PDB file of C-alpha atoms and ligand atoms in Angstrom:
ATOM      1  CA  MET G  14     179.165 118.970 127.871  1.00  0.00           C
ATOM      2  CA  ASN G  15     178.479 118.926 131.586  1.00  0.00           C
ATOM      3  CA  SER G  16     174.776 119.637 131.904  1.00  0.00           C
ATOM      4  CA  GLU G  17     174.808 119.743 135.695  1.00  0.00           C
ATOM      5  CA  LEU G  18     177.348 122.510 135.675  1.00  0.00           C
ATOM      6  CA  ASP G  19     175.440 124.278 132.887  1.00  0.00           C
ATOM      7  CA  TYR G  20     172.180 124.651 134.742  1.00  0.00           C
ATOM      8  CA  LEU G  21     173.944 125.687 137.937  1.00  0.00           C
ATOM      9  CA  ARG G  22     175.904 128.264 135.957  1.00  0.00           C
ATOM     10  CA  GLU G  23     172.680 129.604 134.415  1.00  0.00           C
ATOM     11  CA  ASN G  24     170.955 129.834 137.795  1.00  0.00           C
ATOM     12  CA  LEU G  25     173.941 131.583 139.300  1.00  0.00           C
ATOM     13  CA  LYS G  26     174.135 134.064 136.455  1.00  0.00           C
ATOM     14  CA  CYS G  27     170.482 134.947 136.894  1.00  0.00           C
ATOM     15  CA  ILE G  28     170.923 135.396 140.655  1.00  0.00           C
ATOM     16  CA  MET G  29     174.029 137.548 140.165  1.00  0.00           C
ATOM     17  CA  ASN G  30     172.134 139.831 137.781  1.00  0.00           C
ATOM     18  CA  LYS G  31     169.379 140.343 140.295  1.00  0.00           C
ATOM     19  CA  ILE G  32     171.872 140.915 143.094  1.00  0.00           C
ATOM     20  CA  GLU G  33     173.633 143.513 141.022  1.00  0.00           C
ATOM     21  CA  LYS G  34     170.395 145.418 140.422  1.00  0.00           C
ATOM     22  CA  ALA G  35     169.318 145.264 144.059  1.00  0.00           C
ATOM     23  CA  ALA G  36     172.766 146.256 145.322  1.00  0.00           C
ATOM     24  CA  THR G  37     172.875 149.220 142.989  1.00  0.00           C
ATOM     25  CA  LYS G  38     169.442 150.325 144.175  1.00  0.00           C
ATOM     26  CA  SER G  39     170.746 150.395 147.740  1.00  0.00           C
ATOM     27  CA  GLY G  40     173.919 152.234 146.807  1.00  0.00           C
ATOM     28  CA  ARG G  41     176.273 149.275 147.043  1.00  0.00           C
ATOM     29  CA  LYS G  42     178.411 147.115 144.813  1.00  0.00           C
ATOM     30  CA  PRO G  43     177.504 143.514 143.990  1.00  0.00           C
ATOM     31  CA  ASP G  44     180.764 142.476 145.660  1.00  0.00           C
ATOM     32  CA  ASP G  45     179.454 143.795 148.954  1.00  0.00           C
ATOM     33  CA  ILE G  46     176.870 141.007 148.973  1.00  0.00           C
ATOM     34  CA  THR G  47     177.863 137.477 149.976  1.00  0.00           C
ATOM     35  CA  ILE G  48     175.858 134.515 148.750  1.00  0.00           C
ATOM     36  CA  VAL G  49     175.673 131.630 151.175  1.00  0.00           C
ATOM     37  CA  ALA G  50     174.731 128.654 149.000  1.00  0.00           C
ATOM     38  CA  VAL G  51     172.272 126.632 151.060  1.00  0.00           C
ATOM     39  CA  THR G  52     173.272 123.024 150.462  1.00  0.00           C
ATOM     40  CA  LYS G  53     170.822 121.197 152.725  1.00  0.00           C
ATOM     41  CA  THR G  54     169.716 117.913 151.080  1.00  0.00           C
ATOM     42  CA  ILE G  55     172.027 118.631 148.121  1.00  0.00           C
ATOM     43  CA  GLU G  56     174.415 115.868 147.059  1.00  0.00           C
ATOM     44  CA  PRO G  57     178.173 116.409 147.332  1.00  0.00           C
ATOM     45  CA  ASP G  58     178.812 116.339 143.567  1.00  0.00           C
ATOM     46  CA  LYS G  59     176.506 119.302 143.033  1.00  0.00           C
ATOM     47  CA  ILE G  60     178.040 121.104 145.970  1.00  0.00           C
ATOM     48  CA  MET G  61     181.485 120.648 144.478  1.00  0.00           C
ATOM     49  CA  ALA G  62     180.163 121.963 141.166  1.00  0.00           C
ATOM     50  CA  ILE G  63     178.869 125.107 142.829  1.00  0.00           C
ATOM     51  CA  ILE G  64     182.206 125.601 144.574  1.00  0.00           C
ATOM     52  CA  ASP G  65     183.916 125.280 141.211  1.00  0.00           C
ATOM     53  CA  LEU G  66     181.673 128.113 140.006  1.00  0.00           C
ATOM     54  CA  GLY G  67     183.076 130.284 142.761  1.00  0.00           C
ATOM     55  CA  LEU G  68     180.577 130.001 145.604  1.00  0.00           C
ATOM     56  CA  ILE G  69     182.620 128.913 148.595  1.00  0.00           C
ATOM     57  CA  GLU G  70     180.302 129.997 151.424  1.00  0.00           C
ATOM     58  CA  LEU G  71     177.994 127.067 152.167  1.00  0.00           C
ATOM     59  CA  GLY G  72     175.042 126.891 154.552  1.00  0.00           C
ATOM     60  CA  GLU G  73     173.493 123.912 156.332  1.00  0.00           C
ATOM     61  CA  ASN G  74     170.709 123.813 158.897  1.00  0.00           C
ATOM     62  CA  ARG G  75     171.392 120.362 160.312  1.00  0.00           C
ATOM     63  CA  VAL G  76     174.400 119.613 162.422  1.00  0.00           C
ATOM     64  CA  GLN G  77     174.899 116.031 161.271  1.00  0.00           C
ATOM     65  CA  GLU G  78     174.629 116.961 157.626  1.00  0.00           C
ATOM     66  CA  LEU G  79     177.111 119.783 158.022  1.00  0.00           C
ATOM     67  CA  ALA G  80     179.606 117.571 159.835  1.00  0.00           C
ATOM     68  CA  LYS G  81     179.264 114.822 157.236  1.00  0.00           C
ATOM     69  CA  LYS G  82     179.677 117.129 154.251  1.00  0.00           C
ATOM     70  CA  TYR G  83     182.555 118.910 155.950  1.00  0.00           C
ATOM     71  CA  ASP G  84     184.415 115.609 155.804  1.00  0.00           C
ATOM     72  CA  ILE G  85     183.343 114.615 152.287  1.00  0.00           C
ATOM     73  CA  ILE G  86     183.747 117.839 150.298  1.00  0.00           C
ATOM     74  CA  ASN G  87     187.386 118.104 149.377  1.00  0.00           C
ATOM     75  CA  ARG G  88     187.400 121.715 148.263  1.00  0.00           C
ATOM     76  CA  LYS G  89     188.348 124.913 149.992  1.00  0.00           C
ATOM     77  CA  CYS G  90     185.094 126.320 151.352  1.00  0.00           C
ATOM     78  CA  ASN G  91     183.510 127.824 154.466  1.00  0.00           C
ATOM     79  CA  TRP G  92     180.592 126.378 156.377  1.00  0.00           C
ATOM     80  CA  HIS G  93     177.759 128.383 157.897  1.00  0.00           C
ATOM     81  CA  HIS G  94     175.256 126.979 160.345  1.00  0.00           C
ATOM     82  CA  ILE G  95     171.976 128.683 159.461  1.00  0.00           C
ATOM     83  CA  GLY G  96     169.210 126.784 161.241  1.00  0.00           C
ATOM     84  CA  ASN G  97     167.975 125.927 164.709  1.00  0.00           C
ATOM     85  CA  LEU G  98     170.840 124.710 166.820  1.00  0.00           C
ATOM     86  CA  GLN G  99     170.307 122.439 169.791  1.00  0.00           C
ATOM     87  CA  THR G 100     172.655 123.096 172.659  1.00  0.00           C
ATOM     88  CA  ASN G 101     173.784 119.478 172.892  1.00  0.00           C
ATOM     89  CA  LYS G 102     174.847 119.479 169.240  1.00  0.00           C
ATOM     90  CA  VAL G 103     177.167 122.462 169.356  1.00  0.00           C
ATOM     91  CA  LYS G 104     180.089 120.125 169.937  1.00  0.00           C
ATOM     92  CA  TYR G 105     179.740 118.567 166.482  1.00  0.00           C
ATOM     93  CA  ILE G 106     180.240 121.793 164.545  1.00  0.00           C
ATOM     94  CA  VAL G 107     182.166 124.244 166.677  1.00  0.00           C
ATOM     95  CA  ASP G 108     185.488 123.233 165.106  1.00  0.00           C
ATOM     96  CA  LYS G 109     184.032 123.372 161.574  1.00  0.00           C
ATOM     97  CA  VAL G 110     181.957 126.504 161.134  1.00  0.00           C
ATOM     98  CA  LYS G 111     182.972 129.953 160.008  1.00  0.00           C
ATOM     99  CA  LEU G 112     179.761 131.617 161.163  1.00  0.00           C
ATOM    100  CA  ILE G 113     176.740 130.520 163.193  1.00  0.00           C
ATOM    101  CA  HIS G 114     173.730 132.554 162.015  1.00  0.00           C
ATOM    102  CA  SER G 115     171.168 131.372 164.512  1.00  0.00           C
ATOM    103  CA  VAL G 116     172.075 132.195 168.104  1.00  0.00           C
ATOM    104  CA  ASP G 117     168.900 133.231 169.886  1.00  0.00           C
ATOM    105  CA  ARG G 118     169.303 132.301 173.550  1.00  0.00           C
ATOM    106  CA  ILE G 119     171.872 132.577 176.292  1.00  0.00           C
ATOM    107  CA  GLU G 120     172.105 128.814 176.971  1.00  0.00           C
ATOM    108  CA  LEU G 121     173.186 128.251 173.382  1.00  0.00           C
ATOM    109  CA  ALA G 122     175.805 131.002 173.593  1.00  0.00           C
ATOM    110  CA  GLN G 123     177.122 129.546 176.852  1.00  0.00           C
ATOM    111  CA  GLU G 124     177.603 126.184 175.214  1.00  0.00           C
ATOM    112  CA  ILE G 125     179.297 127.743 172.171  1.00  0.00           C
ATOM    113  CA  GLN G 126     181.640 129.615 174.531  1.00  0.00           C
ATOM    114  CA  LYS G 127     182.455 126.416 176.411  1.00  0.00           C
ATOM    115  CA  LYS G 128     183.228 124.379 173.310  1.00  0.00           C
ATOM    116  CA  ALA G 129     185.030 127.225 171.530  1.00  0.00           C
ATOM    117  CA  GLU G 130     187.309 127.582 174.525  1.00  0.00           C
ATOM    118  CA  LYS G 131     187.992 123.862 174.458  1.00  0.00           C
ATOM    119  CA  TYR G 132     189.050 124.044 170.805  1.00  0.00           C
ATOM    120  CA  GLY G 133     190.939 127.302 171.305  1.00  0.00           C
ATOM    121  CA  ARG G 134     188.774 129.086 168.753  1.00  0.00           C
ATOM    122  CA  ILE G 135     186.973 132.391 168.524  1.00  0.00           C
ATOM    123  CA  ILE G 136     183.552 131.765 167.009  1.00  0.00           C
ATOM    124  CA  ASP G 137     181.756 134.417 164.989  1.00  0.00           C
ATOM    125  CA  ILE G 138     178.004 134.445 165.450  1.00  0.00           C
ATOM    126  CA  LEU G 139     174.925 136.329 164.345  1.00  0.00           C
ATOM    127  CA  ILE G 140     171.940 136.859 166.590  1.00  0.00           C
ATOM    128  CA  GLN G 141     168.748 135.523 165.036  1.00  0.00           C
ATOM    129  CA  VAL G 142     165.865 137.913 165.617  1.00  0.00           C
ATOM    130  CA  ASN G 143     162.208 136.984 165.321  1.00  0.00           C
ATOM    131  CA  VAL G 144     161.099 140.243 163.775  1.00  0.00           C
ATOM    132  CA  SER G 145     157.748 139.062 162.475  1.00  0.00           C
ATOM    133  CA  LEU G 146     156.639 137.593 165.831  1.00  0.00           C
ATOM    134  CA  GLU G 147     155.635 134.290 164.266  1.00  0.00           C
ATOM    135  CA  GLU G 148     155.195 131.757 167.045  1.00  0.00           C
ATOM    136  CA  THR G 149     156.659 128.949 164.992  1.00  0.00           C
ATOM    137  CA  LYS G 150     159.891 130.740 164.217  1.00  0.00           C
ATOM    138  CA  SER G 151     162.954 130.794 166.351  1.00  0.00           C
ATOM    139  CA  GLY G 152     164.868 133.934 167.102  1.00  0.00           C
ATOM    140  CA  VAL G 153     164.958 136.317 170.019  1.00  0.00           C
ATOM    141  CA  PHE G 154     162.171 138.882 170.176  1.00  0.00           C
ATOM    142  CA  GLU G 155     163.149 142.472 169.636  1.00  0.00           C
ATOM    143  CA  GLU G 156     162.342 143.448 173.225  1.00  0.00           C
ATOM    144  CA  ASN G 157     164.896 140.927 174.535  1.00  0.00           C
ATOM    145  CA  LEU G 158     167.578 141.535 171.926  1.00  0.00           C
ATOM    146  CA  ILE G 159     169.772 144.051 173.749  1.00  0.00           C
ATOM    147  CA  GLU G 160     169.732 142.071 176.968  1.00  0.00           C
ATOM    148  CA  LEU G 161     170.847 138.954 175.085  1.00  0.00           C
ATOM    149  CA  ILE G 162     173.599 140.814 173.250  1.00  0.00           C
ATOM    150  CA  ASN G 163     174.850 142.349 176.490  1.00  0.00           C
ATOM    151  CA  LYS G 164     175.046 138.939 178.116  1.00  0.00           C
ATOM    152  CA  ILE G 165     176.822 137.298 175.188  1.00  0.00           C
ATOM    153  CA  SER G 166     179.275 140.162 174.709  1.00  0.00           C
ATOM    154  CA  VAL G 167     181.224 139.144 177.812  1.00  0.00           C
ATOM    155  CA  PHE G 168     182.093 135.707 176.405  1.00  0.00           C
ATOM    156  CA  GLU G 169     185.743 135.692 175.427  1.00  0.00           C
ATOM    157  CA  ASN G 170     185.536 133.110 172.668  1.00  0.00           C
ATOM    158  CA  ILE G 171     182.522 134.563 170.873  1.00  0.00           C
ATOM    159  CA  LYS G 172     182.287 137.581 168.627  1.00  0.00           C
ATOM    160  CA  ILE G 173     178.889 138.960 167.665  1.00  0.00           C
ATOM    161  CA  LYS G 174     179.091 140.019 164.024  1.00  0.00           C
ATOM    162  CA  GLY G 175     175.550 141.005 163.185  1.00  0.00           C
ATOM    163  CA  LEU G 176     171.921 139.966 162.930  1.00  0.00           C
ATOM    164  CA  MET G 177     169.941 137.384 161.007  1.00  0.00           C
ATOM    165  CA  THR G 178     166.249 136.919 160.365  1.00  0.00           C
ATOM    166  CA  LEU G 179     163.836 134.748 158.443  1.00  0.00           C
ATOM    167  CA  ALA G 180     160.919 136.579 156.907  1.00  0.00           C
ATOM    168  CA  PRO G 181     157.531 134.854 156.688  1.00  0.00           C
ATOM    169  CA  TYR G 182     156.986 133.271 153.296  1.00  0.00           C
ATOM    170  CA  ASP G 183     154.858 135.374 151.020  1.00  0.00           C
ATOM    171  CA  GLU G 184     154.432 135.009 147.279  1.00  0.00           C
ATOM    172  CA  ASN G 185     154.832 138.748 147.071  1.00  0.00           C
ATOM    173  CA  PRO G 186     158.129 139.619 148.753  1.00  0.00           C
ATOM    174  CA  GLU G 187     157.123 143.281 148.923  1.00  0.00           C
ATOM    175  CA  LYS G 188     154.913 142.225 151.806  1.00  0.00           C
ATOM    176  CA  VAL G 189     157.953 141.369 153.932  1.00  0.00           C
ATOM    177  CA  ARG G 190     160.008 144.453 153.134  1.00  0.00           C
ATOM    178  CA  ASP G 191     159.124 145.861 156.565  1.00  0.00           C
ATOM    179  CA  VAL G 192     160.675 142.836 158.271  1.00  0.00           C
ATOM    180  CA  PHE G 193     164.008 143.469 156.584  1.00  0.00           C
ATOM    181  CA  ARG G 194     163.856 147.197 157.238  1.00  0.00           C
ATOM    182  CA  LYS G 195     163.187 146.509 160.893  1.00  0.00           C
ATOM    183  CA  LEU G 196     166.232 144.246 161.206  1.00  0.00           C
ATOM    184  CA  ARG G 197     168.426 146.848 159.544  1.00  0.00           C
ATOM    185  CA  ASN G 198     167.190 149.536 161.931  1.00  0.00           C
ATOM    186  CA  LEU G 199     167.864 147.270 164.900  1.00  0.00           C
ATOM    187  CA  SER G 200     171.421 146.737 163.690  1.00  0.00           C
ATOM    188  CA  ILE G 201     171.937 150.500 163.387  1.00  0.00           C
ATOM    189  CA  ASP G 202     170.663 151.011 166.947  1.00  0.00           C
ATOM    190  CA  ILE G 203     173.022 148.352 168.260  1.00  0.00           C
ATOM    191  CA  GLU G 204     176.018 149.635 166.320  1.00  0.00           C
ATOM    192  CA  GLN G 205     175.532 153.030 167.941  1.00  0.00           C
ATOM    193  CA  LYS G 206     175.891 151.519 171.401  1.00  0.00           C
ATOM    194  CA  ASN G 207     179.546 150.683 170.661  1.00  0.00           C
ATOM    195  CA  LEU G 208     179.602 147.521 172.717  1.00  0.00           C
ATOM    196  CA  ASP G 209     182.809 145.538 173.197  1.00  0.00           C
ATOM    197  CA  ASN G 210     182.934 142.360 171.121  1.00  0.00           C
ATOM    198  CA  VAL G 211     179.924 143.444 169.119  1.00  0.00           C
ATOM    199  CA  SER G 212     179.957 144.698 165.554  1.00  0.00           C
ATOM    200  CA  MET G 213     177.095 144.920 163.111  1.00  0.00           C
ATOM    201  CA  GLU G 214     179.167 143.949 160.105  1.00  0.00           C
ATOM    202  CA  PHE G 215     176.678 141.443 158.728  1.00  0.00           C
ATOM    203  CA  LEU G 216     172.972 141.430 158.033  1.00  0.00           C
ATOM    204  CA  SER G 217     171.969 137.919 156.999  1.00  0.00           C
ATOM    205  CA  MET G 218     168.526 138.197 155.462  1.00  0.00           C
ATOM    206  CA  GLY G 219     166.859 137.081 152.273  1.00  0.00           C
ATOM    207  CA  MET G 220     166.294 133.646 150.722  1.00  0.00           C
ATOM    208  CA  SER G 221     165.375 132.503 147.206  1.00  0.00           C
ATOM    209  CA  ASN G 222     161.965 134.124 147.321  1.00  0.00           C
ATOM    210  CA  ASP G 223     162.882 137.481 148.795  1.00  0.00           C
ATOM    211  CA  TYR G 224     166.619 138.173 148.497  1.00  0.00           C
ATOM    212  CA  GLU G 225     166.245 141.126 146.151  1.00  0.00           C
ATOM    213  CA  VAL G 226     164.010 142.991 148.574  1.00  0.00           C
ATOM    214  CA  ALA G 227     166.319 142.021 151.446  1.00  0.00           C
ATOM    215  CA  ILE G 228     169.343 143.458 149.616  1.00  0.00           C
ATOM    216  CA  GLU G 229     167.461 146.637 148.805  1.00  0.00           C
ATOM    217  CA  GLU G 230     166.881 146.944 152.546  1.00  0.00           C
ATOM    218  CA  GLY G 231     170.517 146.414 153.441  1.00  0.00           C
ATOM    219  CA  ALA G 232     171.277 142.671 153.539  1.00  0.00           C
ATOM    220  CA  ASN G 233     174.900 141.817 152.867  1.00  0.00           C
ATOM    221  CA  ILE G 234     174.519 138.068 153.299  1.00  0.00           C
ATOM    222  CA  VAL G 235     171.758 136.237 151.439  1.00  0.00           C
ATOM    223  CA  ARG G 236     171.079 132.535 151.986  1.00  0.00           C
ATOM    224  CA  ILE G 237     170.021 130.926 148.733  1.00  0.00           C
ATOM    225  CA  GLY G 238     169.097 127.304 148.094  1.00  0.00           C
ATOM    226  CA  THR G 239     166.187 126.731 145.730  1.00  0.00           C
ATOM    227  CA  ALA G 240     167.022 129.478 143.227  1.00  0.00           C
ATOM    228  CA  LEU G 241     170.449 127.917 142.824  1.00  0.00           C
ATOM    229  CA  PHE G 242     169.911 124.155 142.989  1.00  0.00           C
ATOM    230  CA  GLY G 243     166.212 123.883 142.126  1.00  0.00           C
ATOM    231  CA  ARG G 244     163.430 122.583 144.363  1.00  0.00           C
ATOM    232  CA  ARG G 245     164.620 120.275 147.141  1.00  0.00           C
ATOM    233  CA  SER G 246     163.178 116.772 146.979  1.00  0.00           C
TER     234      SER G 246
HETATM  235  C1  PLP Q  17     166.584 126.437 153.676  1.00  0.00           C
HETATM  236  C2  PLP Q  17     167.000 127.739 154.219  1.00  0.00           C
HETATM  237  C3  PLP Q  17     167.337 128.799 153.375  1.00  0.00           C
HETATM  238  C4  PLP Q  17     167.250 128.724 151.864  1.00  0.00           C
HETATM  239  O1  PLP Q  17     165.943 128.661 151.448  1.00  0.00           O
HETATM  240  P1  PLP Q  17     165.568 128.731 149.864  1.00  0.00           P
HETATM  241  O2  PLP Q  17     164.176 129.222 149.855  1.00  0.00           O
HETATM  242  O3  PLP Q  17     165.710 127.355 149.344  1.00  0.00           O
HETATM  243  O4  PLP Q  17     166.525 129.665 149.232  1.00  0.00           O
HETATM  244  C5  PLP Q  17     167.767 129.984 153.954  1.00  0.00           C
HETATM  245  N1  PLP Q  17     167.851 130.127 155.304  1.00  0.00           N
HETATM  246  C6  PLP Q  17     167.539 129.137 156.140  1.00  0.00           C
HETATM  247  C7  PLP Q  17     167.664 129.358 157.609  1.00  0.00           C
HETATM  248  C8  PLP Q  17     167.105 127.914 155.645  1.00  0.00           C
HETATM  249  O5  PLP Q  17     166.788 126.923 156.488  1.00  0.00           O
END
């Protein structure tokens, strides 16, 4: 009857099957894994359809698009900021997001603190780590990670909830398994330091091309766009 809903339902079913297998391989339940549906460039009607199928965690990488969709989508859902975030744009989303996945520098954290305080909110963030040392990617380098976390941990309106990374694209996701394993090991190291305001509850890693490998290596948030909605135009 509703073909849009049908193909989304099929895609979701396929993803859920793969998540179940990967979760089982890593000794976890499928419910332990959260799908953030990446809705960048996707029209509101499709987003509402995906929410109706039960995916209520939504990810955007552009501030303006997130703010606009936040106003348009009249469903109960949670917004995640997953991409590069310019300091001067924090003000547009700080009252709207559930989790910011991409904090990678102190200036950005300072601005989030400032605006969160203004809105009387505590903002949950992940630290984005550039594990693969690609020059074009954002994220803090491993050698600067602890220093950054220490600095951010004193901010009263920010809670560090885990780590995020983007693996390099490779047709064969086995080739990036090491990247995911590295992020997981970093999160274990940090957890053991028992820092105030810092927990390693979430590991946000894995996209359409590599989420199964990421889950096998410990991801509990995967950010999926293409596998759900099809290729972006
Ligand atoms: C676009 C995007 C995704 C989703 O990518 P797909 O390959 O379409 O699943 C995940 N994470 C970030 C940060 C993105 O920008």
